[in-house]
Amino acid sequence: KSTAPVLILKKAAARKLLPVISEQDHKGSRGRSLILAGSAQFPGAAVLAAKAALRMGSGYVCVAQKNVSISSLENPDFLVADLNKTPWQEIQFNSVLVGPGFGINDFTASVIQQLKQAQVENVVLDADALRVCADEKLFPVPDQWILTPHAAEMGYCLGINSSDVNSDREASIREGHALMGGVVLLKGHRTLIFSGKDVYTNATGNSALAKSGTGDVLAGIITALRAQGLSALKAALLGAYVHGATANLWKAHKKDLISMTASDVIDYLPEVLFRIR
Ligand code: APR
Ligand code: MG
């Protein structure tokens, strides 16, 4: 086991990372997030990530899919684009999320390959994108890409099972980073973050987050922070902090931990951010 100290982001440090508010702000200056997520089978993942990105401050959010599965009319807060008509290269963005519910298929692989080839820096890979990278040997990714595996996804990439990952999470994230590159965020109780230098752990959050869709929300939050100019490491650290803090606030509001949903995480973000700032 490694004996190097594990660092923790505290509230005062989180405050310093929060996107600054100015009277001169306009939607263009708050960053454009492109969400390549969701599919006919999993339409909800994209909606959760997009709504989370908006609540995390992104000025524009666009969900783009190959066969559009969600209604723009029912989701007026963000744009919906059809990748059959508009390839991602024609969409303006400052950061891009690939993965949640997007499908484990050749199309997902080709998008990731194209993003690499085009040397796009601000990329967040989650869920299906991670499995595709493992299957198609697309690792390692560039230093400024962010990878957000849960224990099973990390295990899949490393060729081990999730209980092996969780039996020594620090060793696993170091191994994962050596294989995958980028900034790695290993989700779960005590999320770990590693960019090759120090290992950080996130002290916020609780088991209220053990509900499907909360990972998609985290991916959207981190993508919005990247779009607003935070480095990959800072976006991962602050993203994990505020995501977990919604669950702490849920508990503080005397709500039972079994009841929180992914949409509640999104709904609690504004108060979490207000309290940190
Ligand atoms: N304590 C603290 N945080 C927790 C806990 C806990 N006990 N349980 C879960 N979380 C947090 C994780 O740290 C992470 O941020 O909730 C989030 C869960 O994310 P995922 O595991 O990615 O779950 P999610 O994506 O919402 O699940 C939907 O996506 O990745 C696929 O296979 C996955 O089918 C699943 C689907
Ligand atoms: Mg997930």
XYZ file of N, CA and C and ligand atoms in Angstrom, residues 42 48 100-101 126-128 131 148-153 169 185-191 204-218 243-244 247 262, ligand 1:
159
model
N -31.165 4.856 -23.419
C -30.916 5.595 -22.169
C -31.035 7.107 -22.389
N -30.025 14.577 -17.585
C -29.441 14.840 -16.267
C -28.112 15.587 -16.389
N -22.204 9.051 -21.037
C -23.347 8.484 -20.307
C -24.498 8.069 -21.229
N -24.773 6.784 -21.277
C -25.875 6.288 -22.102
C -25.687 6.454 -23.594
N -16.991 9.454 -19.606
C -17.665 8.741 -18.519
C -18.363 7.514 -19.104
N -18.662 6.581 -18.230
C -19.547 5.445 -18.540
C -19.168 4.737 -19.853
N -20.085 4.719 -20.838
C -19.863 3.967 -22.078
C -18.550 4.354 -22.764
N -15.695 2.305 -21.348
C -15.684 0.909 -21.804
C -15.211 0.817 -23.251
N -14.010 9.564 -15.509
C -14.765 9.435 -14.252
C -15.361 8.039 -14.062
N -14.510 7.020 -13.899
C -15.033 5.668 -13.711
C -15.575 5.413 -12.303
N -16.631 4.587 -12.195
C -16.937 4.005 -10.892
C -16.105 2.726 -10.792
N -16.202 2.036 -9.653
C -15.275 0.916 -9.413
C -15.384 -0.162 -10.495
N -16.603 -0.430 -10.975
C -16.764 -1.479 -11.988
C -16.159 -1.052 -13.326
N -16.325 0.232 -13.663
C -15.726 0.725 -14.915
C -14.203 0.733 -14.818
N -8.230 1.174 -3.174
C -8.656 2.173 -4.153
C -7.508 3.085 -4.579
N -10.860 10.259 -11.933
C -11.709 10.437 -10.745
C -12.404 9.098 -10.526
N -12.004 8.432 -9.443
C -12.584 7.117 -9.119
C -13.739 7.322 -8.143
N -14.959 7.098 -8.644
C -16.157 7.394 -7.860
C -16.414 6.365 -6.770
N -17.335 6.721 -5.880
C -17.746 5.833 -4.802
C -17.587 6.529 -3.457
N -17.861 5.793 -2.374
C -17.634 6.346 -1.031
C -16.173 6.758 -0.955
N -15.928 8.029 -0.639
C -14.578 8.599 -0.681
C -13.993 8.534 -2.101
N -14.564 9.336 -2.955
C -14.065 9.482 -4.325
C -12.600 9.909 -4.306
N -16.779 15.249 0.911
C -18.222 15.495 0.938
C -18.962 14.275 0.390
N -20.272 14.253 0.602
C -21.092 13.175 0.036
C -21.440 12.118 1.049
N -22.479 11.375 0.745
C -22.905 10.262 1.589
C -23.732 9.306 0.727
N -24.274 8.276 1.364
C -24.923 7.223 0.585
C -26.257 7.660 -0.025
N -26.692 8.891 0.230
C -27.868 9.407 -0.495
C -27.589 9.417 -2.002
N -26.307 9.451 -2.363
C -25.928 9.495 -3.789
C -25.990 8.131 -4.462
N -26.268 7.085 -3.689
C -26.342 5.737 -4.259
C -27.681 5.558 -4.975
N -27.803 6.200 -6.105
C -29.048 6.199 -6.883
C -28.668 6.410 -8.342
N -29.294 5.674 -9.257
C -28.844 5.767 -10.649
C -29.082 7.174 -11.197
N -28.133 7.643 -11.962
C -28.217 8.974 -12.554
C -27.350 10.009 -11.864
N -26.956 9.741 -10.599
C -26.122 10.733 -9.906
C -24.738 10.861 -10.560
N -24.274 9.793 -11.187
C -22.993 9.857 -11.902
C -23.087 10.728 -13.149
N -24.230 10.658 -13.818
C -24.450 11.499 -14.999
C -24.464 12.974 -14.591
N -25.034 13.256 -13.423
C -25.058 14.627 -12.899
C -23.632 15.112 -12.623
N -22.823 14.261 -11.994
C -21.423 14.633 -11.729
C -20.693 14.957 -13.037
N -20.812 18.215 -5.809
C -21.720 17.074 -6.007
C -21.979 16.392 -4.665
N -20.919 16.107 -3.935
C -21.081 15.474 -2.629
C -21.792 16.381 -1.632
N -25.526 16.146 -1.141
C -26.010 15.055 -0.275
C -25.880 15.432 1.196
N -31.303 11.677 -8.497
C -30.332 12.455 -9.291
C -30.866 13.859 -9.557
N -21.077 7.595 -0.724
C -20.692 8.670 -1.428
N -20.925 8.828 -2.752
C -21.577 7.847 -3.390
C -22.024 6.688 -2.733
C -21.744 6.581 -1.328
N -22.105 5.513 -0.608
N -22.659 5.893 -3.638
C -22.602 6.544 -4.823
N -21.951 7.722 -4.684
C -21.664 8.691 -5.750
C -20.446 8.290 -6.546
O -19.272 8.780 -5.981
C -20.768 8.908 -7.906
O -20.434 10.272 -7.932
O -22.739 8.704 -6.680
C -22.257 8.727 -8.023
C -22.669 7.457 -8.753
O -22.183 7.458 -10.059
P -22.229 6.159 -10.996
O -21.755 4.988 -10.222
O -21.591 6.489 -12.266
O -23.794 5.921 -11.187
P -24.716 6.393 -12.392
O -23.945 6.766 -13.572
O -25.638 7.398 -11.886
O -25.494 5.073 -12.695
C -26.223 4.936 -13.898
O -24.388 4.528 -15.437
O -22.129 4.141 -15.277
C -23.362 3.568 -15.530
O -23.229 1.277 -14.960
C -23.660 2.535 -14.495
O -25.843 1.649 -15.001
C -25.167 2.638 -14.297
C -25.575 3.981 -14.850
